Each structure stands twice: as structure tokens, then as C-alpha cells.
PDB file of C-alpha atoms in Angstrom:
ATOM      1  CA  UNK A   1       0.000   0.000   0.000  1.00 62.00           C
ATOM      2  CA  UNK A   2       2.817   2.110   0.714  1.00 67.00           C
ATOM      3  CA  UNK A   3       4.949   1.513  -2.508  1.00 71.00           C
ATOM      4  CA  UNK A   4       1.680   2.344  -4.691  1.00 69.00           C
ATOM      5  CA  UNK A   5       0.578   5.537  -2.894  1.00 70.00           C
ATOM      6  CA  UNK A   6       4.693   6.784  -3.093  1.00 75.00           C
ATOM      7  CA  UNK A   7       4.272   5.716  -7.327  1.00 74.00           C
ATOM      8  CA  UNK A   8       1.215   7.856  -6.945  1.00 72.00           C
ATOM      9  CA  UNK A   9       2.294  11.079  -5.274  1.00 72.00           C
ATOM     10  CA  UNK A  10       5.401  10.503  -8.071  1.00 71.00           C
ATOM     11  CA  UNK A  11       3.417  10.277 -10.920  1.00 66.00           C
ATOM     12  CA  UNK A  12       1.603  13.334 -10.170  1.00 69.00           C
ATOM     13  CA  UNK A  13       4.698  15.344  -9.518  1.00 65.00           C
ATOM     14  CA  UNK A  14       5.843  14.359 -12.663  1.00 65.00           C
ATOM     15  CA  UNK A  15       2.981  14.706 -14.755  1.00 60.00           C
ATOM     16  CA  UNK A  16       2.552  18.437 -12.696  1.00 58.00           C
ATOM     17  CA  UNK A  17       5.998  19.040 -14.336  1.00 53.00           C
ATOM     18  CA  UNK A  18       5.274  18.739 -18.154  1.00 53.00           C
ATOM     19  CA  UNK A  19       1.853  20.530 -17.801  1.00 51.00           C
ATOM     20  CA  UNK A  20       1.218  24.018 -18.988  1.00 49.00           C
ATOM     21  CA  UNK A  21      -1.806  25.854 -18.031  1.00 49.00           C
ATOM     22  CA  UNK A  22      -4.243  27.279 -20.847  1.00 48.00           C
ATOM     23  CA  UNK A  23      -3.673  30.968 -21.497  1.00 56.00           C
ATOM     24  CA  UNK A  24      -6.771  33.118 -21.504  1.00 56.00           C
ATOM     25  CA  UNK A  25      -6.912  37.023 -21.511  1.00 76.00           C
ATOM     26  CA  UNK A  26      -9.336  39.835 -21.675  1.00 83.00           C
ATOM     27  CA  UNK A  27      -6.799  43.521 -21.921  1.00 87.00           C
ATOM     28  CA  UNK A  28      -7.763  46.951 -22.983  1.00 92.00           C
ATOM     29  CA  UNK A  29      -5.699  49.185 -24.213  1.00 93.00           C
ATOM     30  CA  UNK A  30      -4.905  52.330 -25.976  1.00 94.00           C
ATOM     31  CA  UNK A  31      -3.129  52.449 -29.646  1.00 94.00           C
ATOM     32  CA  UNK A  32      -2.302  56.329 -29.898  1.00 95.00           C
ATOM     33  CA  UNK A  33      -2.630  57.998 -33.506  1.00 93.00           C
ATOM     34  CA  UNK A  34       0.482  57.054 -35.880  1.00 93.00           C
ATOM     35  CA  UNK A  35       2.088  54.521 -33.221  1.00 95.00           C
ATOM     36  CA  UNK A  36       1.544  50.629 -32.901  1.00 95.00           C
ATOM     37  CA  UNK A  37       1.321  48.246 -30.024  1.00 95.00           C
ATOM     38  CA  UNK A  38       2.478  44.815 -29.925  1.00 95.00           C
ATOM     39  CA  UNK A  39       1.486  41.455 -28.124  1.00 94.00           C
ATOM     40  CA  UNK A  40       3.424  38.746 -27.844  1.00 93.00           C
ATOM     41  CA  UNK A  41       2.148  34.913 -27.413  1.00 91.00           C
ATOM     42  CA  UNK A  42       4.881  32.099 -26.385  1.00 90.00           C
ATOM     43  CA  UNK A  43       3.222  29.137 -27.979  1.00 90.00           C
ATOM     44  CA  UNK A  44       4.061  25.751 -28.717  1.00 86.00           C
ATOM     45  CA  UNK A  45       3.203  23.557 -31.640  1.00 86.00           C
ATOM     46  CA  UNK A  46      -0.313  22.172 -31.743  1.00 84.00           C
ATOM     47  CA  UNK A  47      -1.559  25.213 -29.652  1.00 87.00           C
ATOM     48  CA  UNK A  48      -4.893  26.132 -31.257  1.00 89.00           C
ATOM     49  CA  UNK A  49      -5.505  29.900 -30.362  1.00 92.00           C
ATOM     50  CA  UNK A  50      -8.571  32.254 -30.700  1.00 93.00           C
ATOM     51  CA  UNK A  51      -8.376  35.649 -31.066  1.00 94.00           C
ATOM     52  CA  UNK A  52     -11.043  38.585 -30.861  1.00 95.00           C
ATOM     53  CA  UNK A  53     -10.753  42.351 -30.216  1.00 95.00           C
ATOM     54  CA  UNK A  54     -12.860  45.478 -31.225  1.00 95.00           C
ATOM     55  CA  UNK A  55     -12.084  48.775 -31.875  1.00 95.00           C
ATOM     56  CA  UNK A  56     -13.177  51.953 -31.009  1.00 93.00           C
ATOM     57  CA  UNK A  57     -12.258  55.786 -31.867  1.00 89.00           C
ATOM     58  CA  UNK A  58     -13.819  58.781 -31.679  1.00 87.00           C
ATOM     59  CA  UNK A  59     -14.978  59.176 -35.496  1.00 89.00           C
ATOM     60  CA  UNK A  60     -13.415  55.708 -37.014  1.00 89.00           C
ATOM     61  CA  UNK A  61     -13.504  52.773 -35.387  1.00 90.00           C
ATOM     62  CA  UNK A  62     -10.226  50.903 -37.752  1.00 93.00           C
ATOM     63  CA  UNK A  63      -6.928  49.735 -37.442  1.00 94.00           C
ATOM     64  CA  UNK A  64      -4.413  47.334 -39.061  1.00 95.00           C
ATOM     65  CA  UNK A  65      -3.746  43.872 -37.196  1.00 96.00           C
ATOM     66  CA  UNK A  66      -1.184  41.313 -38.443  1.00 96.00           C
ATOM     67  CA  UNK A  67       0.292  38.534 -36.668  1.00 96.00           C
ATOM     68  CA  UNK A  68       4.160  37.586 -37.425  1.00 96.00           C
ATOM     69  CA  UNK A  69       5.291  33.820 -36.490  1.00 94.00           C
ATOM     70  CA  UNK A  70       8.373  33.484 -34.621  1.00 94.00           C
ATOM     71  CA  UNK A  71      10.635  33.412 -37.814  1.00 93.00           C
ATOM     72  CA  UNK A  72       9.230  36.856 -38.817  1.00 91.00           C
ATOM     73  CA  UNK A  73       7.188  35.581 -41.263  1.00 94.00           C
ATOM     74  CA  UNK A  74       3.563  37.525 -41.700  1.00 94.00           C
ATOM     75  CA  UNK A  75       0.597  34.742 -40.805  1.00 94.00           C
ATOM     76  CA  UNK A  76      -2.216  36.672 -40.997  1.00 95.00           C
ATOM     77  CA  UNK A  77      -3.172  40.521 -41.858  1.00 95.00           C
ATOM     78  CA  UNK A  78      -6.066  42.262 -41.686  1.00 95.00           C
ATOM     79  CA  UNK A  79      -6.295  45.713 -42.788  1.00 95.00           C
ATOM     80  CA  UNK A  80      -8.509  48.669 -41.486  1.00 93.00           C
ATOM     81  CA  UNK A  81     -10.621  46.438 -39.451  1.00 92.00           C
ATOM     82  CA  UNK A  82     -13.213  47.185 -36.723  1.00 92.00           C
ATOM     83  CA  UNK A  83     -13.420  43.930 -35.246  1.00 94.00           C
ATOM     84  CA  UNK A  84     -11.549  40.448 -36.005  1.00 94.00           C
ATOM     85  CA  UNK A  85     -12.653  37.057 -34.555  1.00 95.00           C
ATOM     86  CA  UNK A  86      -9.352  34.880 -35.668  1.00 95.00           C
ATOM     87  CA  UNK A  87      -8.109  31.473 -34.677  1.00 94.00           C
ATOM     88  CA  UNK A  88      -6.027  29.155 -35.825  1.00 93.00           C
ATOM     89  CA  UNK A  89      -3.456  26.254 -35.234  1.00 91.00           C
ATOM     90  CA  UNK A  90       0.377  26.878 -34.306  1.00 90.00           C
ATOM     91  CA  UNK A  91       2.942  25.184 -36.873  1.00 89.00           C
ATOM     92  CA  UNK A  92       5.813  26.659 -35.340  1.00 91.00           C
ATOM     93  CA  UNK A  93       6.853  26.721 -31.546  1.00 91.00           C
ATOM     94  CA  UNK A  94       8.508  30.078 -30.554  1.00 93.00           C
ATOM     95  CA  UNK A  95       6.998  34.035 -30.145  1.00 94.00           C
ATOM     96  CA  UNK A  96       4.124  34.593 -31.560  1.00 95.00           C
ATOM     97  CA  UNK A  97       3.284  38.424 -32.012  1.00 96.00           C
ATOM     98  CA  UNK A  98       0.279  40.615 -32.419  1.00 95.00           C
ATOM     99  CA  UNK A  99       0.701  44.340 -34.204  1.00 96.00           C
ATOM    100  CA  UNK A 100      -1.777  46.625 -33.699  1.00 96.00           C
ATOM    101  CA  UNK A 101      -0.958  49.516 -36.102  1.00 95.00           C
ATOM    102  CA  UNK A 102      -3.000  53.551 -36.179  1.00 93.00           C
ATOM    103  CA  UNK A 103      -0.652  54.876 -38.511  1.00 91.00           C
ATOM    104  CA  UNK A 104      -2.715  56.201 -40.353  1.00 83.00           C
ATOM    105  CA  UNK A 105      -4.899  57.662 -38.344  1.00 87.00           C
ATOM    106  CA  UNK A 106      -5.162  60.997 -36.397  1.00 89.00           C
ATOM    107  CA  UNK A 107      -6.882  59.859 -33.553  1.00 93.00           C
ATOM    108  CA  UNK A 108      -6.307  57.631 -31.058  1.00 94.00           C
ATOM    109  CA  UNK A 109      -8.186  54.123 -30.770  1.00 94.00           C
ATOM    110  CA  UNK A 110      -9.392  52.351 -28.016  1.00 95.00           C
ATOM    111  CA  UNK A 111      -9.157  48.398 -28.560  1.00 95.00           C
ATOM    112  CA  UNK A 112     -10.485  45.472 -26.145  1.00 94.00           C
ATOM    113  CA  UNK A 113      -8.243  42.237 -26.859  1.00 94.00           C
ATOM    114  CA  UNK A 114      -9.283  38.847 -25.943  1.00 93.00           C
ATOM    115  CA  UNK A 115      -7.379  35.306 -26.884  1.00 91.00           C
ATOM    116  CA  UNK A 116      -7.464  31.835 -25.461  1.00 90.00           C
ATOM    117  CA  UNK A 117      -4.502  29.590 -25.873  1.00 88.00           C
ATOM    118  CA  UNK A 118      -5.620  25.677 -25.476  1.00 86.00           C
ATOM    119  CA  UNK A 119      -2.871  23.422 -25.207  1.00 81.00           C
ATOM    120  CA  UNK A 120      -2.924  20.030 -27.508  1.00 78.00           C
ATOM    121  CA  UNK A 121      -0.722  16.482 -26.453  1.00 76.00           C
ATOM    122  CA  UNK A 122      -1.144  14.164 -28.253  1.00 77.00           C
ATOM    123  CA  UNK A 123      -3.835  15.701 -30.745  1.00 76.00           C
ATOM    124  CA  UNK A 124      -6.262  16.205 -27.729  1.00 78.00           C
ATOM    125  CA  UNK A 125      -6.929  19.033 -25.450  1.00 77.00           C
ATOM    126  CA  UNK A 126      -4.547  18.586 -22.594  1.00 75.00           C
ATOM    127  CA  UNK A 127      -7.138  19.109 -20.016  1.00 77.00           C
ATOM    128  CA  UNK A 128      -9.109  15.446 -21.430  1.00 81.00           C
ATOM    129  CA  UNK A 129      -5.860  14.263 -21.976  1.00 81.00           C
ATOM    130  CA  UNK A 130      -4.639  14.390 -17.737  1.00 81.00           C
ATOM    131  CA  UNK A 131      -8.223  13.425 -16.906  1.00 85.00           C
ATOM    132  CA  UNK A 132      -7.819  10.479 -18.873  1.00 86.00           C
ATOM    133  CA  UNK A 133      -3.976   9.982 -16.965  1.00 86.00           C
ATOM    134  CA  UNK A 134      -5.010  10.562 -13.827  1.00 88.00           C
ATOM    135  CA  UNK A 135      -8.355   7.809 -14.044  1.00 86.00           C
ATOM    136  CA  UNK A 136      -5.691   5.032 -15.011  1.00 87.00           C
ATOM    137  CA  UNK A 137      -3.394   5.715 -12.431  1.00 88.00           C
ATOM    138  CA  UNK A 138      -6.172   6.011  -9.925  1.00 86.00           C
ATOM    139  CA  UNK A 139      -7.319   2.615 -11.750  1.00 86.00           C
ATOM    140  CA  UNK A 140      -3.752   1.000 -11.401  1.00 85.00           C
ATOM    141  CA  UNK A 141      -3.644   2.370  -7.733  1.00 83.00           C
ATOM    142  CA  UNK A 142      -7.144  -0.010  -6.823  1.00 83.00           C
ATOM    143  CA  UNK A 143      -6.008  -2.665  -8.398  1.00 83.00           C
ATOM    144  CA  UNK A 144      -2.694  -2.835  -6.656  1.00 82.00           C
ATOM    145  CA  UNK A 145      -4.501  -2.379  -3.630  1.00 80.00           C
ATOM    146  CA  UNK A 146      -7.071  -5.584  -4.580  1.00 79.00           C
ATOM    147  CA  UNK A 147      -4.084  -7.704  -5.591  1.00 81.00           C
ATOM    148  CA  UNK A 148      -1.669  -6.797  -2.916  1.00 80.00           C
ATOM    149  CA  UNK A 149      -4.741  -7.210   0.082  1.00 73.00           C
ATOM    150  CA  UNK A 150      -3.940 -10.919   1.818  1.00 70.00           C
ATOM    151  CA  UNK A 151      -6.919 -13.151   1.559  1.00 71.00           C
ATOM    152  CA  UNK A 152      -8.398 -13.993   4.901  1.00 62.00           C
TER     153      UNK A 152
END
């Protein structure tokens, strides 16, 4: 009983170890006319990522939005958009970054940023993926107990 409750307690440590939590944010923020903000997302492969934000200005409610991958590469670009409602899959591990550009603009914009990162192993969503870890080792851990008990 002893043995498998110690295997227990080190199988959870170790599986606490590799896991990384899911990302989710809600931010507001100004972008002043002519200047751009950036965001930056560390992701890993086979993150799948949503991202939505509005805009609003005094007269125009616009900007540009592009995403680079961590190579410097462009992924995706919008340009004078309102609102955007993107998601998609990550290819490439490394630092993802959002641009938020009012260059050409003469006022400044007010824009309300929210993205979800859900981490993948395996090709499922890591949360199923642990509950479906921890239920066999809780499994393993009865039937230890069963076949270890001594028969009276």
C-alpha cells in the first residue's frame, strides 16, 4: 500500500511538471494615432488559439492587425478592421506576435483584446488528456490495492 501511494504522489509530480496551463486574456488598451502596439504569445506547436478584439475611436472605429510567427514571417493581416474574430493552429513553436498599427490615423483608438490559448498532447486538449492519466493511475492504484490485500 505504501509503494503504490509513493508511485502515486510521483506520478503526479511528474505529470505536474510537463503541464502548462491554458492561457486566456481579456486587456484593454490604448493604440495612440500614428504609433503601434504589440502582443506577444509564447506558444508551442499544436496550440490552437482564438483571437477577438474590437475597436473603437472617436470618429473611425479601424486599425491594421497582423500577426508575425516566430521566424518573422507575416501569418495573418487584416487591414482597417473594426473587429476580427481569428483562430487558428500553431505550426511553429517560438513568439508569436500581435501588431496593432494607427498609422494612419489621427486619432487615437481604443481596442479590447481577448485570446485563449488551449494546449494540444497528443492531438487532444490537454485538459481530457490528464483526466484520462489521472483515471488510469487512480485505476492502477485499486487494483494494486485488490491484488496486494492478503486473503483472509
Amino acid at each position: 500500500m505504501r509503494k503504490s501511494l509513493t508511485f502515486f504522489l510521483l506520478c503526479t509530480l511528474a505529470l505536474s511538471a510537463f503541464v502548462e496551463l491554458a492561457e486566456s486574456t481579456t486587456s484593454t488598451f490604448t493604440v495612440h494615432a500614428g504609433e503601434e502596439v504589440t502582443k506577444h504569445l509564447n506558444l508551442a506547436v499544436d496550440d490552437h488559439v482564438l483571437i477577438k478584439f474590437t475597436v473603437v475611436g472617436e470618429t473611425e472605429n479601424l486599425l491594421d492587425f497582423w500577426i508575425t510567427n516566430p521566424d518573422g514571417s507575416v501569418k495573418v493581416e487584416f487591414k482597417k478592421r473594426g473587429a476580427v474574430d481569428y483562430s487558428f493552429v500553431c505550426d511553429a513553436s517560438g513568439d508569436y506576435v500581435l501588431h496593432f498599427s494607427n498609422k494612419g490615423s489621427a486619432e487615437d483608438k481604443l481596442v479590447t483584446l481577448d485570446y485563449e490559448v488551449e494546449h494540444y498532447i497528443f492531438g487532444m486538449p490537454q485538459m481530457l488528456f490528464l483526466t484520462i492519466i489521472i483515471v488510469l493511475v487512480c485505476m492502477g492504484a485499486v487494483a494494486v490495492f485488490f491484488l496486494s490485500a492478503k486473503p483472509h
